[in-house]
XYZ file of C-alpha atoms in Angstrom:
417
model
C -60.844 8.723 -103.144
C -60.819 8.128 -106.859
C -60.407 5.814 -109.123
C -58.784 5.552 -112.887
C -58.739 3.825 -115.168
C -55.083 2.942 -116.954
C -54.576 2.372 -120.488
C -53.924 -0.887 -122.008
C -55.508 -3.879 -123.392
C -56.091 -5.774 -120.038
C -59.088 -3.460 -119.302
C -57.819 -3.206 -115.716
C -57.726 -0.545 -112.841
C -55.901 1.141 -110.215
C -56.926 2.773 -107.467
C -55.228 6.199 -106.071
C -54.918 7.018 -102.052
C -55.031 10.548 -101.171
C -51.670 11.630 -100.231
C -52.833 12.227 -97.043
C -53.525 8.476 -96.212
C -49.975 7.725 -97.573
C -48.196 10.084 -94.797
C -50.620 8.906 -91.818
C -48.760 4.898 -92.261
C -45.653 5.961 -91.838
C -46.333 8.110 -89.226
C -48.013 4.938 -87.690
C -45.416 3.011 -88.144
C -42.703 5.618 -86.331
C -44.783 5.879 -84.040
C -45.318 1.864 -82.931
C -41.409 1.460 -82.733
C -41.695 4.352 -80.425
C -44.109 3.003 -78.397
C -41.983 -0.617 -78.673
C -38.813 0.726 -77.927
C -40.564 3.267 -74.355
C -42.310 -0.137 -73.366
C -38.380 -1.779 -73.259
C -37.295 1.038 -71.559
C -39.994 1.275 -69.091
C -39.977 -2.287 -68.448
C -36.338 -2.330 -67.979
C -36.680 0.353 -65.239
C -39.259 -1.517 -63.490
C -36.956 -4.351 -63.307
C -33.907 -2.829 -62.414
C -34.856 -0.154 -59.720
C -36.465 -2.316 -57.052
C -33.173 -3.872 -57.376
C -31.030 -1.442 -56.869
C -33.563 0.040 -53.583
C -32.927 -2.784 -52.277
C -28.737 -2.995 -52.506
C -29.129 0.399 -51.388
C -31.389 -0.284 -48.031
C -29.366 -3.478 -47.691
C -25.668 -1.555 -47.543
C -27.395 1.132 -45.159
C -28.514 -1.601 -42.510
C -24.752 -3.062 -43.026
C -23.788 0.078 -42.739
C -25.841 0.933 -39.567
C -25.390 -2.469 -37.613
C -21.100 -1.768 -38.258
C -21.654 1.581 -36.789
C -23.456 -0.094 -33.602
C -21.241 -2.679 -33.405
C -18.271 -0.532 -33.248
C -19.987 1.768 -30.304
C -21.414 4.497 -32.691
C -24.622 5.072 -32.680
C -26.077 7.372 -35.673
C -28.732 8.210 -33.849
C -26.191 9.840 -31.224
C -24.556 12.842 -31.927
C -21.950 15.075 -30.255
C -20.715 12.109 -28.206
C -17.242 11.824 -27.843
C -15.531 7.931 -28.011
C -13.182 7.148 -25.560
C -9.911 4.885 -27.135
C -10.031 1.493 -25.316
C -7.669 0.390 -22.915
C -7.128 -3.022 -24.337
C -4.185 -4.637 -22.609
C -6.015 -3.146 -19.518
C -9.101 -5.206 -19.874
C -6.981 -8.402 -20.668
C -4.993 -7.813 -17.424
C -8.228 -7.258 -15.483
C -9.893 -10.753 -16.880
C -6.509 -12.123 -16.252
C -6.453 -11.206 -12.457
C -9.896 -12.589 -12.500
C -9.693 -15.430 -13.732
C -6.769 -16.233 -11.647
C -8.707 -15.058 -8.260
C -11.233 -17.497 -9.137
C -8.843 -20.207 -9.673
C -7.617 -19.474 -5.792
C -11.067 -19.737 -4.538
C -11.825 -22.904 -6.261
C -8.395 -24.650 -4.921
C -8.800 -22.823 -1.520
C -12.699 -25.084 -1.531
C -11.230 -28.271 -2.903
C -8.991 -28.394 -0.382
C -10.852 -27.180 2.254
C -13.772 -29.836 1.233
C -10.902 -32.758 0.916
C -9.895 -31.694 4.737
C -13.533 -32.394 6.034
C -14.398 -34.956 3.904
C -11.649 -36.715 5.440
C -12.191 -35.777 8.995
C -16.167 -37.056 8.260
C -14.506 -40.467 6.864
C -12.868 -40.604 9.743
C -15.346 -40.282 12.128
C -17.810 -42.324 10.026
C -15.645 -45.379 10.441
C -15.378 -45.514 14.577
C -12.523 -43.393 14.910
C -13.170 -41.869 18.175
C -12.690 -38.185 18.258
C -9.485 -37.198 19.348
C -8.399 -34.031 21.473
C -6.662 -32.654 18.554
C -9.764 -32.818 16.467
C -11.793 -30.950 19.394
C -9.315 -28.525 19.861
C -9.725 -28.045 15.714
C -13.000 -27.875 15.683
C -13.742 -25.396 18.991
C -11.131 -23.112 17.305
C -13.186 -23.356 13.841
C -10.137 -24.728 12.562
C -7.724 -21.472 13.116
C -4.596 -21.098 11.159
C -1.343 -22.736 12.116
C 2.337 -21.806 10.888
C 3.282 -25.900 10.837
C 2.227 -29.600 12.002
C 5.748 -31.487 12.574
C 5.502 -34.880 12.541
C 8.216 -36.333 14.444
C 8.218 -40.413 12.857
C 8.488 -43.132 15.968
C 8.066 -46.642 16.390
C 6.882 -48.672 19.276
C 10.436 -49.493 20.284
C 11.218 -46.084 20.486
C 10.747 -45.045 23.993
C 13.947 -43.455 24.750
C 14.184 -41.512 21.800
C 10.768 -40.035 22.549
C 12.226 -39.731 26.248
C 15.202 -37.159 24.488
C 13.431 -35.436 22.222
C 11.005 -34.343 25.386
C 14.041 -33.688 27.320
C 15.462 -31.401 24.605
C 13.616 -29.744 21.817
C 9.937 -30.599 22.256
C 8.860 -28.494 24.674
C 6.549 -30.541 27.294
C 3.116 -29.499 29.505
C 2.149 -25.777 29.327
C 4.763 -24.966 27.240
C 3.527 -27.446 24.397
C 0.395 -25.504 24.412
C 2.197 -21.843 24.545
C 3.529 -23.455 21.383
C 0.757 -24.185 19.747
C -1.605 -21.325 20.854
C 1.069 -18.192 20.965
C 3.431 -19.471 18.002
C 0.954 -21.689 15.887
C 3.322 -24.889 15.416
C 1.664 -27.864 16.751
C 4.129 -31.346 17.575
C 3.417 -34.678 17.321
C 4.955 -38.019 17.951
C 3.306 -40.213 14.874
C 2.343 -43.623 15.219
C -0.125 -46.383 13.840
C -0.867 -49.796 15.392
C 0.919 -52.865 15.836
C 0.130 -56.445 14.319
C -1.804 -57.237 17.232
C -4.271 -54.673 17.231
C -5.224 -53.640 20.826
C -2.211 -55.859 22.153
C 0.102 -54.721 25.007
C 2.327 -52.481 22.199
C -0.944 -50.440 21.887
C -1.452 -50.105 25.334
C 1.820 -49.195 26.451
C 1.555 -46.507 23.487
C -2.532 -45.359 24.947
C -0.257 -45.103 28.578
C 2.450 -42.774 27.422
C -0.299 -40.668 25.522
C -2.284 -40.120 28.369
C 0.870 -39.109 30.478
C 2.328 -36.936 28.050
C -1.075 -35.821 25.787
C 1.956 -35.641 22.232
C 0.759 -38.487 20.031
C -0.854 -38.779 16.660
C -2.430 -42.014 15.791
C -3.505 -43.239 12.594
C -6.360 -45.405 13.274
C -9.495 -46.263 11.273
C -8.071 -43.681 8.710
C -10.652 -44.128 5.567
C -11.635 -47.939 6.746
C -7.783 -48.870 7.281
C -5.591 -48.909 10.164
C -1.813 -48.258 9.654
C -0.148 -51.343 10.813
C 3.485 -50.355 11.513
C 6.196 -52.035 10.027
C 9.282 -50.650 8.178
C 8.451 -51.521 4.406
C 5.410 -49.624 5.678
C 6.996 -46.090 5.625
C 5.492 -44.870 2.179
C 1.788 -45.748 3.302
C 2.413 -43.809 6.976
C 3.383 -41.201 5.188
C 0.471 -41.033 3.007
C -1.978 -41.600 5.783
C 0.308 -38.765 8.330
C -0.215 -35.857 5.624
C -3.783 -36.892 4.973
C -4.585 -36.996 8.761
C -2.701 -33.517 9.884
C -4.272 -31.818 6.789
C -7.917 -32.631 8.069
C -7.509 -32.058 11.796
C -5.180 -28.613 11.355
C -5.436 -25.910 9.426
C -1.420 -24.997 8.532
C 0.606 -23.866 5.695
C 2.997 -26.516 6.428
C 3.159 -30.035 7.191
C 6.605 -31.274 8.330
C 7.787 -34.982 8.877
C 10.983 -35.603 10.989
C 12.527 -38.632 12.584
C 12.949 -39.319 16.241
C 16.922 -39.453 16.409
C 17.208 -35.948 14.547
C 17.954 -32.648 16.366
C 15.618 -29.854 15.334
C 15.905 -26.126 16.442
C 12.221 -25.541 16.245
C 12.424 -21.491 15.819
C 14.703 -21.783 13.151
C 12.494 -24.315 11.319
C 9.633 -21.984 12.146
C 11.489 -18.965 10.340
C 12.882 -21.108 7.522
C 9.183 -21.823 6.431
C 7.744 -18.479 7.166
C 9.893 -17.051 4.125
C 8.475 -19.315 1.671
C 4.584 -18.654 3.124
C 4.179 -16.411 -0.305
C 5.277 -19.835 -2.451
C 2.406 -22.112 -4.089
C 3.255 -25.868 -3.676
C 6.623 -26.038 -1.833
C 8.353 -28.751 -1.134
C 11.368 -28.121 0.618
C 14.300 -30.008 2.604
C 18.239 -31.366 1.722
C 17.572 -32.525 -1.549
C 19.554 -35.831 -3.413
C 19.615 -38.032 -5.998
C 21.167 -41.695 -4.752
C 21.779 -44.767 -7.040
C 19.095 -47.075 -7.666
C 19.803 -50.149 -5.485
C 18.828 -53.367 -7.928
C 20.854 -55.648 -5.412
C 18.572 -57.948 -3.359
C 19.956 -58.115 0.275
C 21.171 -54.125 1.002
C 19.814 -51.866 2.734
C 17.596 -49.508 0.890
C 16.886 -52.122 -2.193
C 14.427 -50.669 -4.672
C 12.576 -53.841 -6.169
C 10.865 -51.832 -9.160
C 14.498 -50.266 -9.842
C 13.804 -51.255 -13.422
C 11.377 -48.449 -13.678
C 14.409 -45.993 -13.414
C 15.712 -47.109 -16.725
C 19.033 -48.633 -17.046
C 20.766 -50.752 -13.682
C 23.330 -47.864 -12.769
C 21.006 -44.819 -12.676
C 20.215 -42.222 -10.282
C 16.963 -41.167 -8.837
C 15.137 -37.692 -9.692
C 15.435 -35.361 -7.109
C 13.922 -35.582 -4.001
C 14.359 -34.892 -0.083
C 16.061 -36.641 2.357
C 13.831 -38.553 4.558
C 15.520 -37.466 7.795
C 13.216 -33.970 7.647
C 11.205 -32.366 4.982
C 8.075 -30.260 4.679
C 5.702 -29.306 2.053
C 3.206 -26.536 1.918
C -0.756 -27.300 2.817
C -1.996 -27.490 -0.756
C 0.631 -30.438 -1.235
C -0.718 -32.026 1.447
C -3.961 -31.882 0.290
C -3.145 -33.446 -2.885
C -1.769 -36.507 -0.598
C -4.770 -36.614 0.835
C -6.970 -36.501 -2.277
C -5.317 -38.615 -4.729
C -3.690 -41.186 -1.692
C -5.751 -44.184 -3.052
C -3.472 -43.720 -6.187
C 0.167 -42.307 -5.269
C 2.251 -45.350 -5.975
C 4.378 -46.624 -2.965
C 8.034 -47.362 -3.667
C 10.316 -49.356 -1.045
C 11.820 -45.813 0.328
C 9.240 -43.299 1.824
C 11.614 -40.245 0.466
C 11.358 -41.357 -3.011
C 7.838 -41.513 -2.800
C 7.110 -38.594 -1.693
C 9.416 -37.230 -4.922
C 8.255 -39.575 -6.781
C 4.188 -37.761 -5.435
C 5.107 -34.549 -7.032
C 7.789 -35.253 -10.142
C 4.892 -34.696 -12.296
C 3.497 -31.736 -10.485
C 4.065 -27.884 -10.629
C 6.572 -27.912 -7.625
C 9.199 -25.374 -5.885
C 11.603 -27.364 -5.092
C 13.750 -25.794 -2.375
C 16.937 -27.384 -1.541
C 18.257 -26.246 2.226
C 21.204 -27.552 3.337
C 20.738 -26.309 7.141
C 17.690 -28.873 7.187
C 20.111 -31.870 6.982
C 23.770 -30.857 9.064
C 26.040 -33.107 10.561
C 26.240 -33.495 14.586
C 29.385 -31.573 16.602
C 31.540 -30.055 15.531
C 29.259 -29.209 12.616
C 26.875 -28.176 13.281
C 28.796 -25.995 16.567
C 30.513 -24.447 14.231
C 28.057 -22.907 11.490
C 26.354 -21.589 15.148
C 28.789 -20.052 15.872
C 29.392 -18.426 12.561
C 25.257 -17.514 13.197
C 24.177 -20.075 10.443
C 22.074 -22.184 12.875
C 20.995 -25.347 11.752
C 17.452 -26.511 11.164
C 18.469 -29.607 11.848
C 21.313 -32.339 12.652
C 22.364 -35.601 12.313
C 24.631 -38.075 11.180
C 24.403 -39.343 7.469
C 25.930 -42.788 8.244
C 23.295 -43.936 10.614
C 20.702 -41.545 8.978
C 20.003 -39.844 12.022
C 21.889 -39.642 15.283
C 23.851 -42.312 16.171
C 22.860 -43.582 18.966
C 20.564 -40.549 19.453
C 18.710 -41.492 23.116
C 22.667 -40.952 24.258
C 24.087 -38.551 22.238
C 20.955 -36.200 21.445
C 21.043 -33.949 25.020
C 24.997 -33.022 24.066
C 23.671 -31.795 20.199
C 21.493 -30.050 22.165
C 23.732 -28.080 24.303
C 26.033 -27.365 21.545
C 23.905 -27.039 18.569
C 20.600 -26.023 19.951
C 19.460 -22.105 19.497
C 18.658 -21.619 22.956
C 15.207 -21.528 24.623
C 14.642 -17.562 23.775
C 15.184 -18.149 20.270
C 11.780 -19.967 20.414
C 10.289 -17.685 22.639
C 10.780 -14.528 20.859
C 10.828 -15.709 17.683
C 7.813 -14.027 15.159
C 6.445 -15.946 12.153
């Protein structure tokens, strides 16, 4: 280093750097942006790669799981994917599904049937030889239960029916143990409980062994009575669905013809149906008149005076399949009861998923009628006359419908269900 002195009057002084101290600052100087501008860049990068690692691992994992959850593993190789059969699988949870929904209604009603019979038994009812026959047979499987609707003043009509198309004594029980169809004359008890009405009914049973009686059903008694006809039939279907085992449940009156084997037949073909509910089917007028004969005091629930009822079977014969019986049985406490026991019964299942199956040969008129549709081999299920609802003086006239209109003994005999 030196030092020199300038010229001039201030006496002053400057002093010189080597040239080599001169070149060494702006090298420094280069040299600390450098270093600035790799510390930016180096910090950046620490910043910005764990970053992207991470976006990176993160996709993979998405990546991976998407694989797994399609059925492809990465991990496995050289395994070939099968294409899914995916209406296949539907159709098999489908059929499922639907299986289990038989079992469950195959239980319900099965648990409705005993609960009934317990009820029954719970309340006095004294066990009756249909429900030990039912129960040493652990409740085997019947074709039909035909409830043939009587009154107490209805002797001689029970007295032809015997003597024509309800077969009596051993035969009544080749009936019911080689064909499966079981017969019953269906009565409650009169006013007078226990009075001489009941007892003459208790004599015929044990004579003839072919009654049904609804006693000390579910802590009632059916008192009989003719604006009583919805509730019998209510408590009928409730008390042949827990004492027999059938896929149908039949009610007929006591001045109607029947040709058992063809009935028998008739139902057989619909065995494959859910719910059925078949007979003649109709739709009358409303009666809002007081006074005549079949007057329907809540006719106002039908809409307009004038109108028609929905469709529904004729009350002379009908029958419905064992699940609809069950349903009587379970929801009885509820089914409202209009004044006619065929519209109440339609009335029952109007809201219901119901085959309806309309049969005219359930509901033909006496000779020549029904003579003549035999002879054309269309027998009738059934006969009678429509302007006395049944036979006219049946008790008389039933035994010559028989010999014209009836199938013949070896129809029932050889007849397979």
């Amino acid at each position: 280093m030196s030092f020199k002195s300038r010229g001039g009057g201030g006496g002053g002084f400057v002093v010189e750097l080597p040239s080599r101290s001169f070149v060494s600052k702006k090298w420094t100087l280069l040299l600390c942006i450098g270093c600035f501008c790799a510390g930016m860049l180096f910090t950046s990068r620490l910043w910005t790669e764990p970053e992207t690692r991470d976006l990176t691992r993160t996709t993979r994992t998405e990546d991976g799981l998407k694989l797994v959850l399609d059925g492809c593993d990465p991990s496995i190789k050289n395994v070939k994917r099968e294409p899914k059969d995916v209406l296949g699988e539907v159709s098999k949870t489908h059929n499922a599904i639907q299986t289990l929904d038989k079992t469950i209604s195959n239980l319900e009603m099965e648990l409705a049937a005993a609960r009934a019979t317990q009820e029954s038994i719970l309340n006095g009812a004294p066990i009756s030889d249909n429900l030990k026959v039912a129960e040493s047979s652990k409740k085997r499987k019947y074709l039909m239960v035909v409830g043939i609707n009587t009154a107490f003043s209805s002797r001689k009509r029970r007295d032809s029916v015997r003597a024509t198309w309800l077969p009596q004594g051993e035969k009544r029980k080749k009936l019911e143990e080689e064909k499966g169809i079981i017969a019953r004359f269906v009565i409650g008890h009169s006013a007078t409980s226990g009075g001489i009405l009941d007892r003459a009914i208790e004599a015929e049973d044990r004579k003839h062994g072919d009654f049904l009686r609804l006693l000390n059903y579910c802590e009632q008694d059916h008192v009989e009575g003719y604006l009583e006809l919805s509730a019998k039939t209510k408590i009928y279907f409730a008390t042949a669905v827990a004492l027999w085992d059938a896929d149908f449940y039949v009610k007929v009156d006591d001045d109607v013809h029947v040709n058992i084997a063809t009935l028998g037949t008739t139902l057989a073909r619909h065995r494959s149906k859910p719910r059925v509910y078949i007979g003649c089917m109709k739709s009358g007028p409303v009666l809002a008149q007081k006074g005549v004969r079949y007057h329907e005091p809540e006719y106002w629930k039908f809409g307009e005076e004038g109108n028609k009822y929905f469709r529904h079977a004729t009350g002379q014969l009908y029958a419905i399949s064992k699940d609809l019986a069950t349903y009587v049985s379970i929801n009885q406490h509820v089914l409202h009861k209009y004044a006619n026991e065929d519209v109440s019964l339609g009335a029952w299942f109007i809201g219901l998923d119901v085959v309806h199956i309309d049969d005219r040969r359930l509901c033909c008129g006496t000779p020549p009628d029904c003579e003549w549709k035999a002879q054309a081999g269309n027998v009738c299920v059934a006969s009678f006359d429509w302007s006395c609802s049944g036979i006219c003086k049946s008790s008389e006239r039933i035994k010559e419908v028989h010999r014209r209109c009836g199938e013949g003994e070896n129809a029932l005999w050889s007849a397979t269900f």
